């Protein structure tokens, strides 16, 4: 349904990124940033990019508006563990972390994206014409019944001791709750029918070679 790029993962300390690394549109830091490293993180942004990071116990959003200008605003108060400080090697220098290069998609990928986007637009227009709204199926919420207790008091000698006692209404609520749990469990065991993939159906109905259909569906069987 969506055209996301393939994610790339790099293991390393974000405070040791190579100086020749390219800049990004969006950056999120999931650990507390010290004030000394604020400018270092901001330099990784493109103009118009947004950086979200915890700094000085505030989750801060920073927008880069120019080569040397930024706009900052605090979102909410947070508490994060701090970033791990860089380790120095025997020569007293940091081991630079290399990030993946920004590669342009090849012609095949661009053609696949365009074809899928065109078919998706046709599907959306057909559904609008039929008055069918695309909505995700709502998740069923499970009711939880709280047991209500009636406190009674028992005299033991000269002392008044509270003693909890279940009422008949509590027993009925407990029985209803058990029946509902059994019903939910039995329904959960039933195999759910997967939602219709209209885009896949449209692709598979095209008069194209099977290899091209497989390429358009990312070689997926569902």
XYZ file of N, CA and C in Angstrom:
666
model
N 0.825 -1.199 0.000
C 0.000 0.000 0.000
C 0.863 1.253 0.000
N 1.985 1.211 0.694
C 2.856 2.374 0.774
C 4.190 2.077 0.105
N 4.844 3.115 -0.366
C 6.130 2.972 -1.049
C 7.237 3.483 -0.130
N 7.634 2.648 0.820
C 8.729 3.010 1.703
C 10.046 2.496 1.129
N 11.104 3.224 1.376
C 12.410 2.732 0.955
C 12.862 1.636 1.917
N 13.753 0.797 1.434
C 14.266 -0.279 2.274
C 15.098 0.324 3.404
N 14.830 -0.061 4.655
C 15.609 0.505 5.771
C 17.031 -0.040 5.785
N 17.955 0.780 6.246
C 19.355 0.388 6.396
C 19.772 0.656 7.838
N 20.450 -0.303 8.442
C 20.822 -0.203 9.856
C 22.346 -0.179 9.990
N 22.817 0.676 10.885
C 24.243 0.796 11.165
C 24.432 0.743 12.671
N 25.351 -0.068 13.126
C 25.656 -0.170 14.552
C 26.839 0.734 14.866
N 26.669 1.617 15.823
C 27.755 2.520 16.178
C 27.241 3.654 17.046
N 28.158 4.474 17.492
C 27.826 5.614 18.335
C 27.492 6.803 17.447
N 26.306 7.392 17.658
C 25.882 8.503 16.799
C 26.734 9.746 17.011
N 27.507 9.790 18.085
C 28.401 10.921 18.309
C 29.732 10.738 17.598
N 29.880 9.660 16.838
C 31.117 9.381 16.105
C 30.858 9.286 14.605
N 29.805 9.934 14.109
C 29.486 9.889 12.685
C 30.559 10.641 11.904
N 30.940 10.068 10.763
C 31.981 10.677 9.939
C 31.571 12.089 9.509
N 32.555 12.962 9.418
C 32.283 14.365 9.103
C 31.777 14.555 7.676
N 32.088 13.629 6.767
C 31.637 13.766 5.378
C 30.281 13.114 5.143
N 29.555 12.776 6.208
C 28.251 12.143 6.052
C 27.243 13.137 5.500
N 26.262 12.624 4.728
C 25.244 13.512 4.178
C 24.229 13.874 5.250
N 23.398 14.855 4.964
C 22.423 15.353 5.932
C 21.058 14.714 5.686
N 20.158 14.859 6.661
C 18.889 14.136 6.652
C 17.704 15.091 6.801
N 16.535 14.602 6.325
C 15.291 15.364 6.462
C 14.684 15.226 7.849
N 14.804 14.035 8.430
C 14.210 13.774 9.753
C 15.205 12.990 10.603
N 15.359 13.413 11.842
C 16.246 12.728 12.789
C 15.525 12.630 14.125
N 15.543 11.433 14.704
C 15.012 11.248 16.065
C 16.098 10.614 16.911
N 16.359 11.186 18.052
C 17.350 10.655 18.988
C 16.612 10.120 20.209
N 16.830 8.848 20.524
C 16.121 8.205 21.630
C 16.903 8.167 22.922
N 17.832 9.081 23.118
C 18.582 9.167 24.376
C 18.876 10.631 24.658
N 19.122 10.932 25.925
C 19.363 12.311 26.327
C 20.645 12.872 25.717
N 20.545 14.057 25.133
C 21.686 14.717 24.497
C 22.195 15.815 25.423
N 23.490 15.808 25.652
C 24.070 16.873 26.469
C 24.128 18.176 25.680
N 24.150 19.272 26.400
C 24.161 20.584 25.757
C 25.373 20.749 24.853
N 26.489 20.104 25.211
C 27.705 20.230 24.411
C 27.540 19.622 23.019
N 26.635 18.638 22.879
C 26.470 17.949 21.599
C 25.256 18.462 20.810
N 24.628 19.528 21.263
C 23.432 20.026 20.579
C 23.752 20.475 19.162
N 24.802 21.277 19.000
C 25.157 21.767 17.667
C 25.596 20.622 16.766
N 26.249 19.624 17.335
C 26.687 18.469 16.550
C 25.482 17.757 15.935
N 24.407 17.598 16.698
C 23.213 16.933 16.193
C 22.490 17.815 15.173
N 22.499 19.118 15.380
C 21.783 20.029 14.479
C 22.440 20.103 13.108
N 23.764 19.908 13.053
C 24.468 19.991 11.775
C 24.063 18.833 10.856
N 23.565 17.727 11.407
C 23.174 16.576 10.597
C 21.883 16.815 9.822
N 21.196 17.933 10.076
C 19.932 18.228 9.425
C 20.129 18.956 8.103
N 19.245 18.648 7.139
C 19.144 19.463 5.936
C 18.358 20.733 6.264
N 18.449 21.722 5.416
C 17.610 22.914 5.564
C 16.156 22.498 5.344
N 15.307 22.807 6.308
C 13.919 22.361 6.283
C 13.704 21.061 7.025
N 14.792 20.432 7.492
C 14.681 19.174 8.236
C 14.282 19.402 9.677
N 13.823 18.323 10.320
C 13.338 18.391 11.703
C 14.100 17.381 12.543
N 14.575 17.805 13.677
C 15.278 16.967 14.644
C 14.481 16.946 15.939
N 14.227 15.754 16.462
C 13.555 15.596 17.751
C 14.506 14.853 18.672
N 14.816 15.463 19.813
C 15.755 14.832 20.745
C 15.491 15.336 22.157
N 15.764 14.517 23.174
C 15.666 14.979 24.562
C 16.933 15.745 24.943
N 16.744 16.943 25.443
C 17.880 17.741 25.892
C 17.455 18.527 27.125
N 18.252 18.400 28.178
C 17.982 19.065 29.455
C 16.569 18.749 29.944
N 16.220 17.457 29.927
C 14.934 16.960 30.443
C 13.736 17.534 29.695
N 13.931 17.948 28.457
C 12.842 18.430 27.614
C 12.953 17.763 26.243
N 11.827 17.173 25.779
C 11.801 16.640 24.420
C 11.654 17.842 23.490
N 12.690 18.096 22.696
C 12.789 19.330 21.913
C 12.685 19.024 20.427
N 11.921 19.847 19.717
C 11.821 19.754 18.263
C 12.561 20.940 17.654
N 13.502 20.637 16.767
C 14.336 21.670 16.154
C 14.121 21.635 14.652
N 13.784 22.766 14.076
C 13.597 22.929 12.638
C 14.737 23.780 12.093
N 15.416 23.242 11.075
C 16.502 24.010 10.468
C 15.917 24.900 9.379
N 15.959 26.207 9.597
C 15.351 27.161 8.665
C 16.355 27.743 7.682
N 17.647 27.557 7.928
C 18.674 28.088 7.036
C 19.999 27.430 7.339
N 21.057 27.890 6.647
C 22.368 27.297 6.862
C 22.854 27.495 8.299
N 22.489 28.594 8.917
C 22.956 28.887 10.275
C 21.815 29.289 11.199
N 20.579 28.935 10.852
C 19.438 29.324 11.678
C 18.574 28.097 11.976
N 18.079 28.051 13.209
C 17.217 26.956 13.652
C 16.085 27.533 14.499
N 14.984 26.828 14.525
C 13.870 27.156 15.411
C 13.633 25.974 16.344
N 13.561 26.241 17.644
C 13.405 25.181 18.634
C 12.140 25.409 19.451
N 11.514 24.313 19.831
C 10.381 24.398 20.751
C 10.341 23.134 21.595
N 9.985 23.308 22.853
C 9.882 22.185 23.777
C 8.504 21.532 23.651
N 8.500 20.203 23.564
C 7.251 19.470 23.408
C 6.698 19.065 24.763
N 7.513 18.384 25.570
C 7.063 17.993 26.909
C 8.272 17.619 27.742
N 8.058 17.574 29.051
C 9.122 17.196 29.964
C 9.292 15.679 29.946
N 10.539 15.225 29.832
C 10.833 13.797 29.736
C 12.059 13.475 30.575
N 12.303 12.187 30.716
C 13.500 11.723 31.411
C 14.076 10.564 30.608
N 15.243 10.748 29.999
C 15.893 9.748 29.162
C 17.278 9.447 29.719
N 17.733 8.223 29.488
C 19.127 7.903 29.776
C 20.014 8.668 28.796
N 21.188 9.131 29.225
C 22.027 9.947 28.342
C 22.694 9.104 27.261
N 23.121 9.786 26.199
C 23.872 9.127 25.139
C 25.192 8.589 25.677
N 25.628 7.466 25.133
C 26.927 6.902 25.503
C 28.023 7.769 24.910
N 28.950 8.177 25.726
C 30.023 9.040 25.249
C 31.000 8.260 24.373
N 31.592 8.915 23.380
C 32.510 8.212 22.456
C 33.726 7.662 23.187
N 34.191 6.522 22.691
C 35.416 5.916 23.204
C 36.577 6.287 22.286
N 37.707 6.529 22.854
C 38.900 6.850 22.073
C 39.770 5.608 21.938
N 40.388 5.452 20.767
C 41.287 4.316 20.550
C 42.664 4.628 21.109
N 43.610 3.787 20.772
C 44.953 3.959 21.328
C 45.601 5.260 20.877
N 45.218 5.755 19.686
C 45.813 6.995 19.180
C 45.103 8.234 19.698
N 44.081 8.039 20.537
C 43.348 9.177 21.071
C 42.325 9.732 20.106
N 41.991 8.994 19.018
C 41.021 9.460 18.040
C 39.786 8.585 18.081
N 38.686 9.154 17.611
C 37.437 8.415 17.543
C 37.400 7.545 16.292
N 36.753 6.395 16.411
C 36.498 5.561 15.237
C 35.234 6.074 14.558
N 35.405 6.673 13.402
C 34.271 7.297 12.715
C 33.281 6.229 12.254
N 31.996 6.531 12.393
C 30.914 5.643 11.965
C 30.468 6.087 10.577
N 30.564 5.174 9.620
C 30.143 5.483 8.262
C 28.683 5.130 8.043
N 27.919 6.052 7.499
C 26.498 5.824 7.228
C 26.305 5.406 5.773
N 25.218 4.692 5.474
C 24.994 4.248 4.090
C 24.878 5.428 3.144
N 25.412 5.298 1.938
C 25.287 6.403 0.972
C 23.852 6.549 0.505
N 23.515 7.752 0.094
C 22.174 8.042 -0.409
C 22.141 7.686 -1.896
N 21.624 6.485 -2.204
C 21.634 5.993 -3.585
C 20.301 6.294 -4.261
N 20.354 6.689 -5.515
C 19.142 6.952 -6.294
C 18.570 5.617 -6.766
N 17.250 5.478 -6.757
C 16.600 4.251 -7.216
C 16.902 4.024 -8.695
N 16.996 2.743 -9.065
C 17.223 2.442 -10.466
C 15.919 2.565 -11.245
N 16.018 2.453 -12.568
C 14.855 2.661 -13.427
C 13.774 1.614 -13.175
N 14.164 0.383 -12.870
C 13.178 -0.672 -12.602
C 12.328 -0.335 -11.385
N 12.986 0.099 -10.315
C 12.241 0.441 -9.099
C 11.313 1.629 -9.342
N 11.806 2.630 -10.063
C 10.969 3.794 -10.338
C 9.758 3.410 -11.184
N 9.966 2.508 -12.170
C 8.843 2.059 -12.994
C 7.833 1.279 -12.160
N 8.313 0.427 -11.275
C 7.405 -0.341 -10.418
C 6.576 0.593 -9.538
N 7.227 1.594 -8.946
C 6.508 2.535 -8.090
C 5.440 3.281 -8.886
N 5.779 3.701 -10.104
C 4.820 4.460 -10.909
C 3.626 3.594 -11.299
N 3.884 2.338 -11.689
C 2.786 1.439 -12.074
C 1.876 1.165 -10.887
N 2.444 0.861 -9.749
C 1.637 0.583 -8.562
C 0.852 1.824 -8.136
N 1.472 2.975 -8.232
C 0.772 4.217 -7.864
C -0.403 4.471 -8.806
N -0.201 4.220 -10.104
C -1.282 4.415 -11.071
C -2.443 3.468 -10.792
N -2.126 2.189 -10.529
C -3.181 1.220 -10.232
C -3.893 1.576 -8.930
N -3.134 2.059 -7.947
C -3.747 2.427 -6.676
C -4.714 3.596 -6.855
N -4.349 4.548 -7.710
C -5.249 5.672 -7.974
C -6.532 5.197 -8.648
N -6.418 4.226 -9.591
C -7.613 3.668 -10.224
C -8.517 3.003 -9.195
N -7.907 2.256 -8.268
C -8.689 1.562 -7.238
C -9.405 2.564 -6.342
N -8.698 3.614 -5.946
C -9.315 4.628 -5.085
C -10.473 5.327 -5.789
N -10.318 5.603 -7.092
C -11.398 6.242 -7.832
C -12.611 5.317 -7.957
N -12.353 4.014 -8.172
C -13.465 3.064 -8.264
C -14.207 2.959 -6.937
N -13.474 2.938 -5.848
C -14.107 2.818 -4.533
C -14.886 4.086 -4.193
N -14.361 5.245 -4.588
C -15.107 6.483 -4.346
C -16.388 6.517 -5.171
N -16.301 6.028 -6.422
C -17.489 6.010 -7.273
C -18.565 5.083 -6.715
N -18.137 4.002 -6.072
C -19.089 3.061 -5.480
C -19.518 3.484 -4.076
N -18.922 4.540 -3.566
C -19.261 5.004 -2.219
C -18.700 4.143 -1.116
N -17.601 3.455 -1.395
C -16.962 2.587 -0.400
C -15.826 3.361 0.246
N -15.884 3.495 1.550
C -14.838 4.201 2.282
C -13.795 3.204 2.755
N -12.535 3.571 2.599
C -11.438 2.712 3.046
C -11.161 2.990 4.513
N -11.525 2.040 5.337
C -11.301 2.166 6.775
C -10.713 0.876 7.301
N -9.800 1.017 8.221
C -9.225 -0.165 8.846
C -10.249 -0.787 9.782
N -10.308 -2.117 9.847
C -11.274 -2.751 10.742
C -10.987 -2.397 12.191
N -12.005 -1.963 12.949
C -11.763 -1.583 14.347
C -11.423 -2.794 15.195
N -10.521 -2.590 16.116
C -10.152 -3.661 17.029
C -11.225 -3.809 18.105
N -11.548 -5.052 18.395
C -12.570 -5.307 19.394
C -12.001 -5.093 20.785
N -12.703 -4.265 21.537
C -12.280 -4.001 22.900
C -12.917 -5.013 23.843
N -12.127 -5.467 24.734
C -12.582 -6.484 25.670
C -13.098 -5.841 26.936
N -14.301 -6.253 27.313
C -14.865 -5.692 28.537
C -14.201 -6.312 29.750
N -13.981 -5.509 30.717
C -13.424 -5.993 31.984
C -14.394 -5.639 33.093
N -14.818 -6.627 33.819
C -15.767 -6.416 34.916
C -14.996 -6.407 36.226
N -15.238 -5.409 37.006
C -14.604 -5.328 38.318
C -15.540 -5.909 39.368
N -14.967 -6.689 40.190
C -15.768 -7.288 41.261
C -15.977 -6.270 42.375
N -17.213 -6.182 42.809
C -17.544 -5.274 43.895
C -17.664 -6.076 45.174
N -17.003 -5.629 46.178
C -17.012 -6.351 47.450
C -17.853 -5.607 48.477
N -18.525 -6.362 49.317
C -19.302 -5.796 50.422
C -18.558 -6.109 51.710
N -18.218 -5.080 52.428
C -17.504 -5.270 53.683
C -18.497 -5.517 54.828
N -18.295 -6.593 55.534
C -19.082 -6.872 56.731
C -18.158 -6.809 57.943
N -18.761 -6.669 59.091
C -17.995 -6.548 60.331
C -18.422 -7.648 61.294
N -17.428 -8.253 61.875
C -17.671 -9.360 62.798
C -17.130 -8.964 64.169
N -17.931 -9.190 65.215
C -17.493 -8.929 66.580
C -16.714 -10.132 67.089
N -15.499 -9.888 67.524
C -14.687 -10.917 68.174
C -14.291 -10.343 69.529
N -14.952 -10.827 70.570
C -14.715 -10.243 71.889
C -15.233 -8.824 71.916
N -14.337 -7.895 72.218
C -14.711 -6.481 72.228
C -14.241 -5.737 70.982
N -13.734 -6.473 69.975
C -13.192 -5.833 68.790
C -14.135 -6.016 67.597
N -14.169 -5.022 66.726
C -14.968 -5.054 65.511
C -14.011 -5.249 64.340
N -14.039 -6.414 63.696
C -13.084 -6.783 62.645
C -13.803 -6.775 61.300
N -13.319 -5.976 60.323
C -13.950 -5.999 58.982
C -13.623 -7.298 58.261
N -14.602 -7.813 57.557
C -14.413 -9.054 56.812
C -15.085 -8.928 55.445
N -14.301 -9.071 54.335
C -14.917 -8.955 53.005
C -15.816 -10.143 52.718
N -16.923 -9.876 52.057
C -17.879 -10.920 51.729
C -18.404 -10.675 50.325
N -18.362 -11.708 49.483
C -18.849 -11.579 48.109
C -20.370 -11.586 48.111
N -20.954 -10.691 47.322
C -22.395 -10.644 47.192
C -22.836 -11.546 46.047
N -24.150 -11.777 45.953
C -24.676 -12.590 44.857
C -24.451 -11.891 43.514
N -24.519 -10.558 43.528
C -24.276 -9.826 42.284
C -22.844 -10.019 41.811
N -21.898 -10.078 42.761
C -20.508 -10.323 42.383
C -20.356 -11.684 41.729
N -21.041 -12.686 42.280
C -20.935 -14.023 41.713
C -21.501 -14.066 40.299
N -22.624 -13.355 40.077
C -23.193 -13.319 38.726
C -22.244 -12.606 37.754
N -21.656 -11.499 38.209
C -20.725 -10.781 37.353
C -19.507 -11.631 37.034
N -19.049 -12.401 38.019
C -17.894 -13.266 37.788
C -18.227 -14.366 36.782
N -19.428 -14.956 36.894
C -19.841 -15.991 35.941
C -19.960 -15.410 34.536
N -20.550 -14.200 34.422
C -20.666 -13.575 33.109
C -19.302 -13.274 32.509
N -18.381 -12.859 33.382
C -17.035 -12.546 32.912
C -16.335 -13.792 32.395
N -16.519 -14.926 33.098
C -15.915 -16.184 32.651
C -16.490 -16.618 31.307
N -17.810 -16.483 31.154
C -18.434 -16.868 29.887
C -17.924 -15.995 28.742
N -17.750 -14.707 29.021
C -17.274 -13.807 27.974
C -15.828 -14.124 27.605
N -15.002 -14.465 28.605
C -13.621 -14.825 28.327
C -13.549 -16.099 27.494
N -14.404 -17.091 27.815
C -14.418 -18.316 27.026
C -14.857 -18.037 25.595
N -15.842 -17.136 25.435
C -16.311 -16.789 24.098
C -15.218 -16.074 23.310
N -14.518 -15.122 23.965
C -13.434 -14.422 23.285
C -12.322 -15.378 22.902
N -12.043 -16.349 23.781
C -10.970 -17.301 23.499
C -11.331 -18.183 22.310
N -12.584 -18.623 22.252
C -13.008 -19.470 21.139
C -12.994 -18.689 19.824
N -13.381 -17.386 19.888
C -13.347 -16.577 18.678
C -11.920 -16.292 18.239
N -11.013 -16.177 19.214
C -9.616 -15.922 18.859
C -8.988 -17.123 18.183
N -9.473 -18.335 18.511
C -8.920 -19.534 17.901
C -9.381 -19.707 16.455
N -10.470 -19.057 16.073
C -10.957 -19.191 14.708
C -10.017 -18.436 13.763
N -9.657 -19.038 12.658
C -8.777 -18.342 11.711
C -9.487 -17.151 11.076
N -8.825 -16.007 11.123
C -9.403 -14.805 10.554
C -9.094 -14.735 9.056
N -10.064 -14.291 8.309
C -9.864 -14.140 6.873
C -9.037 -12.883 6.611
N -7.984 -13.022 5.819
C -7.161 -11.840 5.544
C -7.938 -10.825 4.725
N -7.692 -9.528 4.928
C -8.400 -8.508 4.146
C -8.020 -8.591 2.677
N -8.934 -8.171 1.825
C -8.684 -8.209 0.392
C -7.581 -7.218 0.012
N -6.670 -7.696 -0.787
C -5.612 -6.842 -1.302
C -6.007 -6.438 -2.722
N -6.721 -5.316 -2.845
C -7.246 -4.895 -4.137
C -6.133 -4.581 -5.120
N -5.038 -4.022 -4.627
C -3.937 -3.688 -5.517
C -3.328 -4.955 -6.114
N -3.170 -5.989 -5.282
C -2.620 -7.249 -5.789
C -3.571 -7.875 -6.808
N -4.879 -7.855 -6.504
C -5.848 -8.419 -7.440
C -5.799 -7.700 -8.776
N -5.659 -6.382 -8.739
C -5.594 -5.613 -9.977
C -4.336 -5.972 -10.773
N -3.221 -6.127 -10.073
C -1.971 -6.482 -10.755
C -2.066 -7.865 -11.377
N -2.601 -8.827 -10.616
C -2.667 -10.201 -11.122
C -3.636 -10.341 -12.284
N -4.592 -9.414 -12.444
C -5.542 -9.490 -13.556
C -5.007 -8.847 -14.832
N -3.838 -8.191 -14.759
C -3.284 -7.549 -15.940
C -2.725 -8.589 -16.915
N -2.810 -8.328 -18.211
C -2.231 -9.260 -19.206
C -0.729 -9.073 -19.316
N -0.015 -9.463 -18.266
C 1.430 -9.304 -18.214
C 2.087 -10.648 -17.955
N 3.373 -10.790 -18.276
C 4.092 -12.028 -17.940
C 4.120 -12.239 -16.428
N 4.148 -13.512 -16.030
C 4.135 -13.824 -14.602
C 5.343 -13.242 -13.881
N 6.474 -13.198 -14.548
C 7.671 -12.646 -13.899
C 7.498 -11.166 -13.591
N 6.835 -10.428 -14.509
C 6.609 -9.013 -14.268
C 5.577 -8.802 -13.172
N 4.548 -9.667 -13.118
C 3.573 -9.569 -12.031
C 4.240 -9.808 -10.687
N 5.141 -10.806 -10.660
C 5.855 -11.089 -9.405
C 6.717 -9.903 -9.001
N 7.329 -9.237 -9.981
C 8.162 -8.084 -9.663
C 7.323 -6.935 -9.125
N 6.130 -6.740 -9.703
C 5.260 -5.657 -9.243
C 4.721 -5.908 -7.847
N 4.609 -7.153 -7.443
C 4.118 -7.494 -6.104
C 5.263 -7.789 -5.140
N 6.479 -7.394 -5.509
C 7.642 -7.604 -4.652
C 7.845 -9.076 -4.323
N 7.442 -9.974 -5.247
C 7.608 -11.431 -5.083
C 6.915 -11.962 -3.828
N 5.823 -11.308 -3.447
C 5.068 -11.752 -2.269
C 3.879 -12.584 -2.711
N 3.515 -13.535 -1.871
C 2.421 -14.436 -2.204
C 1.088 -13.980 -1.653
N 1.070 -12.941 -0.837
C -0.173 -12.452 -0.237
C -0.344 -10.979 -0.540
